[in-house]
Amino acid sequence: DAGVIQSPRHEVTEMGQEVTLRCKPISGHNSLFWYRQTMMRGLELLIYFNNNVPIDDSGMPEDRFSAKMPNASFSTLKIQPSEPRDSAVYFCASSRSGGVLREQYFGPGTRLTVT
Amino acid sequence: AQKVTQAQTEISVVEKEDVTLDCVYETRDTTYYLFWYKQPPSGELVFLIRRNSFDEQNEISGRYSWNFQKSTSSFNFTITASQVVDSAVYFCALSEANTGGFKTIFGAGTRLFVKA
């Protein structure tokens, strides 16, 4: 089975540009999570969806960040405008939700560099 | 509020040594879930184990074992006879049932170096 797919794997952009990160969760998983990992702050949960509906976006750092999940097989995380402090590795993860909590399966991450 | 503390930032061992990674958590919920993930140099996080708060049985999987103690709010991870391929960052994580189990808080991670 294919795991979580993220694209691009690497993104280098200039400050002020719009950045869109993409994620395809594992088929059959109905929960999706976006995380950001930096040396300073570790692994932070930005937002999560259940059945395509955003449940908690309290981790989104600023209004410059937005996320969508138009269907069960696709999600995007957009940063507009990007800033150098947004440089990080962004992970997407998915899991099966339901009565019993499930572990999350992570994608390979997108390494974002904003110059 | 939920919190996960991994006090060991880095650990360095020689191959074949046993090593224990510590994890201490805080939660007000009576139903919660604990996890360990591995992040090898390739960068992808890999799920290792899940434990719920009602199951304090220790678990062994090959060279890996986990010791869950509610009395001390700890969920420690031991690698027996470590190997170079065990070199990675290991994260302990906590989810509370009252958040629907969705909100997972990760510890800062422990970087393990296993030298040949």
PDB file of N, CA and C in Angstrom, chain A residues 67-112:
ATOM      1  N   ALA A  67      -5.119  26.046   5.344  1.00  0.00           N
ATOM      2  CA  ALA A  67      -5.134  24.647   4.912  1.00  0.00           C
ATOM      3  C   ALA A  67      -6.524  24.277   4.444  1.00  0.00           C
ATOM      4  N   LYS A  68      -6.550  23.404   3.458  1.00  0.00           N
ATOM      5  CA  LYS A  68      -7.816  22.938   2.920  1.00  0.00           C
ATOM      6  C   LYS A  68      -7.762  21.435   2.705  1.00  0.00           C
ATOM      7  N   MET A  69      -8.937  20.846   2.719  1.00  0.00           N
ATOM      8  CA  MET A  69      -9.044  19.430   2.387  1.00  0.00           C
ATOM      9  C   MET A  69     -10.315  19.266   1.560  1.00  0.00           C
ATOM     10  N   PRO A  70     -10.212  19.482   0.274  1.00  0.00           N
ATOM     11  CA  PRO A  70     -11.407  19.467  -0.581  1.00  0.00           C
ATOM     12  C   PRO A  70     -12.035  18.094  -0.740  1.00  0.00           C
ATOM     13  N   ASN A  71     -11.238  17.045  -0.545  1.00  0.00           N
ATOM     14  CA  ASN A  71     -11.791  15.692  -0.603  1.00  0.00           C
ATOM     15  C   ASN A  71     -10.932  14.761   0.238  1.00  0.00           C
ATOM     16  N   ALA A  72     -11.340  13.525   0.328  1.00  0.00           N
ATOM     17  CA  ALA A  72     -10.686  12.584   1.247  1.00  0.00           C
ATOM     18  C   ALA A  72      -9.277  12.206   0.828  1.00  0.00           C
ATOM     19  N   SER A  73      -8.879  12.554  -0.365  1.00  0.00           N
ATOM     20  CA  SER A  73      -7.582  12.105  -0.844  1.00  0.00           C
ATOM     21  C   SER A  73      -6.603  13.240  -1.124  1.00  0.00           C
ATOM     22  N   PHE A  74      -6.932  14.435  -0.649  1.00  0.00           N
ATOM     23  CA  PHE A  74      -6.036  15.549  -0.985  1.00  0.00           C
ATOM     24  C   PHE A  74      -6.178  16.684   0.026  1.00  0.00           C
ATOM     25  N   SER A  75      -5.019  17.240   0.409  1.00  0.00           N
ATOM     26  CA  SER A  75      -5.017  18.407   1.278  1.00  0.00           C
ATOM     27  C   SER A  75      -3.880  19.329   0.869  1.00  0.00           C
ATOM     28  N   THR A  76      -4.061  20.607   1.120  1.00  0.00           N
ATOM     29  CA  THR A  76      -3.014  21.577   0.859  1.00  0.00           C
ATOM     30  C   THR A  76      -2.785  22.442   2.079  1.00  0.00           C
ATOM     31  N   LEU A  77      -1.542  22.875   2.221  1.00  0.00           N
ATOM     32  CA  LEU A  77      -1.156  23.861   3.226  1.00  0.00           C
ATOM     33  C   LEU A  77      -0.516  25.005   2.463  1.00  0.00           C
ATOM     34  N   LYS A  78      -1.084  26.189   2.630  1.00  0.00           N
ATOM     35  CA  LYS A  78      -0.619  27.332   1.867  1.00  0.00           C
ATOM     36  C   LYS A  78      -0.057  28.396   2.803  1.00  0.00           C
ATOM     37  N   ILE A  79       1.039  29.001   2.379  1.00  0.00           N
ATOM     38  CA  ILE A  79       1.628  30.107   3.120  1.00  0.00           C
ATOM     39  C   ILE A  79       1.717  31.287   2.162  1.00  0.00           C
ATOM     40  N   GLN A  80       1.061  32.363   2.526  1.00  0.00           N
ATOM     41  CA  GLN A  80       1.033  33.535   1.660  1.00  0.00           C
ATOM     42  C   GLN A  80       0.893  34.808   2.497  1.00  0.00           C
ATOM     43  N   PRO A  81       1.874  35.691   2.487  1.00  0.00           N
ATOM     44  CA  PRO A  81       3.188  35.568   1.866  1.00  0.00           C
ATOM     45  C   PRO A  81       4.158  34.814   2.780  1.00  0.00           C
ATOM     46  N   SER A  82       5.114  34.162   2.198  1.00  0.00           N
ATOM     47  CA  SER A  82       6.079  33.402   2.993  1.00  0.00           C
ATOM     48  C   SER A  82       7.142  34.337   3.579  1.00  0.00           C
ATOM     49  N   GLU A  83       7.707  33.899   4.723  1.00  0.00           N
ATOM     50  CA  GLU A  83       8.754  34.641   5.406  1.00  0.00           C
ATOM     51  C   GLU A  83       9.879  33.681   5.763  1.00  0.00           C
ATOM     52  N   PRO A  84      11.096  34.205   5.933  1.00  0.00           N
ATOM     53  CA  PRO A  84      12.225  33.321   6.269  1.00  0.00           C
ATOM     54  C   PRO A  84      11.970  32.455   7.499  1.00  0.00           C
ATOM     55  N   ARG A  85      11.233  32.959   8.480  1.00  0.00           N
ATOM     56  CA  ARG A  85      10.985  32.170   9.696  1.00  0.00           C
ATOM     57  C   ARG A  85      10.031  30.996   9.452  1.00  0.00           C
ATOM     58  N   ASP A  86       9.465  30.921   8.278  1.00  0.00           N
ATOM     59  CA  ASP A  86       8.627  29.774   7.926  1.00  0.00           C
ATOM     60  C   ASP A  86       9.461  28.583   7.485  1.00  0.00           C
ATOM     61  N   SER A  87      10.745  28.777   7.322  1.00  0.00           N
ATOM     62  CA  SER A  87      11.635  27.690   6.895  1.00  0.00           C
ATOM     63  C   SER A  87      11.572  26.562   7.923  1.00  0.00           C
ATOM     64  N   ALA A  88      11.263  25.381   7.453  1.00  0.00           N
ATOM     65  CA  ALA A  88      11.057  24.233   8.344  1.00  0.00           C
ATOM     66  C   ALA A  88      10.792  23.017   7.471  1.00  0.00           C
ATOM     67  N   VAL A  89      10.638  21.870   8.136  1.00  0.00           N
ATOM     68  CA  VAL A  89      10.131  20.684   7.449  1.00  0.00           C
ATOM     69  C   VAL A  89       8.658  20.540   7.822  1.00  0.00           C
ATOM     70  N   TYR A  90       7.832  20.423   6.828  1.00  0.00           N
ATOM     71  CA  TYR A  90       6.390  20.295   7.040  1.00  0.00           C
ATOM     72  C   TYR A  90       5.981  18.856   6.752  1.00  0.00           C
ATOM     73  N   PHE A  91       5.362  18.242   7.750  1.00  0.00           N
ATOM     74  CA  PHE A  91       4.915  16.868   7.611  1.00  0.00           C
ATOM     75  C   PHE A  91       3.396  16.810   7.527  1.00  0.00           C
ATOM     76  N   CYS A  92       2.944  15.890   6.712  1.00  0.00           N
ATOM     77  CA  CYS A  92       1.538  15.529   6.682  1.00  0.00           C
ATOM     78  C   CYS A  92       1.435  14.111   7.244  1.00  0.00           C
ATOM     79  N   ALA A  93       0.395  13.840   8.008  1.00  0.00           N
ATOM     80  CA  ALA A  93       0.181  12.504   8.565  1.00  0.00           C
ATOM     81  C   ALA A  93      -1.296  12.158   8.447  1.00  0.00           C
ATOM     82  N   SER A  94      -1.583  10.869   8.397  1.00  0.00           N
ATOM     83  CA  SER A  94      -2.981  10.451   8.360  1.00  0.00           C
ATOM     84  C   SER A  94      -3.195   9.271   9.292  1.00  0.00           C
ATOM     85  N   SER A  95      -4.442   9.074   9.669  1.00  0.00           N
ATOM     86  CA  SER A  95      -4.789   7.937  10.531  1.00  0.00           C
ATOM     87  C   SER A  95      -6.255   7.597  10.310  1.00  0.00           C
ATOM     88  N   ARG A  96      -6.610   6.415  10.797  1.00  0.00           N
ATOM     89  CA  ARG A  96      -8.017   6.057  10.835  1.00  0.00           C
ATOM     90  C   ARG A  96      -8.569   6.597  12.145  1.00  0.00           C
ATOM     91  N   SER A  97      -9.658   7.278  12.114  1.00  0.00           N
ATOM     92  CA  SER A  97     -10.274   7.709  13.360  1.00  0.00           C
ATOM     93  C   SER A  97     -11.343   6.683  13.717  1.00  0.00           C
ATOM     94  N   GLY A  98     -12.035   6.933  14.776  1.00  0.00           N
ATOM     95  CA  GLY A  98     -13.040   5.984  15.217  1.00  0.00           C
ATOM     96  C   GLY A  98     -12.995   5.850  16.710  1.00  0.00           C
ATOM     97  N   GLY A  99     -13.596   4.852  17.236  1.00  0.00           N
ATOM     98  CA  GLY A  99     -13.696   4.710  18.675  1.00  0.00           C
ATOM     99  C   GLY A  99     -12.365   4.455  19.343  1.00  0.00           C
ATOM    100  N   VAL A 100     -11.471   3.822  18.638  1.00  0.00           N
ATOM    101  CA  VAL A 100     -10.162   3.525  19.221  1.00  0.00           C
ATOM    102  C   VAL A 100      -9.128   4.390  18.529  1.00  0.00           C
ATOM    103  N   LEU A 101      -8.390   5.136  19.319  1.00  0.00           N
ATOM    104  CA  LEU A 101      -7.397   6.031  18.740  1.00  0.00           C
ATOM    105  C   LEU A 101      -6.369   5.242  17.956  1.00  0.00           C
ATOM    106  N   ARG A 102      -6.024   5.755  16.831  1.00  0.00           N
ATOM    107  CA  ARG A 102      -5.054   5.106  15.958  1.00  0.00           C
ATOM    108  C   ARG A 102      -3.767   5.902  15.906  1.00  0.00           C
ATOM    109  N   GLU A 103      -2.697   5.208  15.577  1.00  0.00           N
ATOM    110  CA  GLU A 103      -1.435   5.876  15.365  1.00  0.00           C
ATOM    111  C   GLU A 103      -1.490   6.644  14.050  1.00  0.00           C
ATOM    112  N   GLN A 104      -0.588   7.577  13.915  1.00  0.00           N
ATOM    113  CA  GLN A 104      -0.517   8.373  12.701  1.00  0.00           C
ATOM    114  C   GLN A 104       0.613   7.873  11.818  1.00  0.00           C
ATOM    115  N   TYR A 105       0.390   7.941  10.527  1.00  0.00           N
ATOM    116  CA  TYR A 105       1.407   7.577   9.550  1.00  0.00           C
ATOM    117  C   TYR A 105       1.847   8.847   8.836  1.00  0.00           C
ATOM    118  N   PHE A 106       3.140   9.069   8.865  1.00  0.00           N
ATOM    119  CA  PHE A 106       3.684  10.323   8.361  1.00  0.00           C
ATOM    120  C   PHE A 106       4.202  10.184   6.934  1.00  0.00           C
ATOM    121  N   GLY A 107       4.082  11.296   6.210  1.00  0.00           N
ATOM    122  CA  GLY A 107       4.714  11.392   4.910  1.00  0.00           C
ATOM    123  C   GLY A 107       6.191  11.728   5.064  1.00  0.00           C
ATOM    124  N   PRO A 108       6.910  11.801   3.953  1.00  0.00           N
ATOM    125  CA  PRO A 108       8.347  12.057   3.996  1.00  0.00           C
ATOM    126  C   PRO A 108       8.697  13.502   4.330  1.00  0.00           C
ATOM    127  N   GLY A 109       7.712  14.379   4.301  1.00  0.00           N
ATOM    128  CA  GLY A 109       7.961  15.768   4.641  1.00  0.00           C
ATOM    129  C   GLY A 109       8.337  16.617   3.428  1.00  0.00           C
ATOM    130  N   THR A 110       8.084  17.922   3.571  1.00  0.00           N
ATOM    131  CA  THR A 110       8.539  18.915   2.591  1.00  0.00           C
ATOM    132  C   THR A 110       9.480  19.866   3.307  1.00  0.00           C
ATOM    133  N   ARG A 111      10.699  19.939   2.815  1.00  0.00           N
ATOM    134  CA  ARG A 111      11.668  20.866   3.411  1.00  0.00           C
ATOM    135  C   ARG A 111      11.529  22.212   2.710  1.00  0.00           C
ATOM    136  N   LEU A 112      11.054  23.200   3.456  1.00  0.00           N
ATOM    137  CA  LEU A 112      10.822  24.533   2.902  1.00  0.00           C
ATOM    138  C   LEU A 112      11.924  25.475   3.348  1.00  0.00           C
TER     139      LEU A 112
END
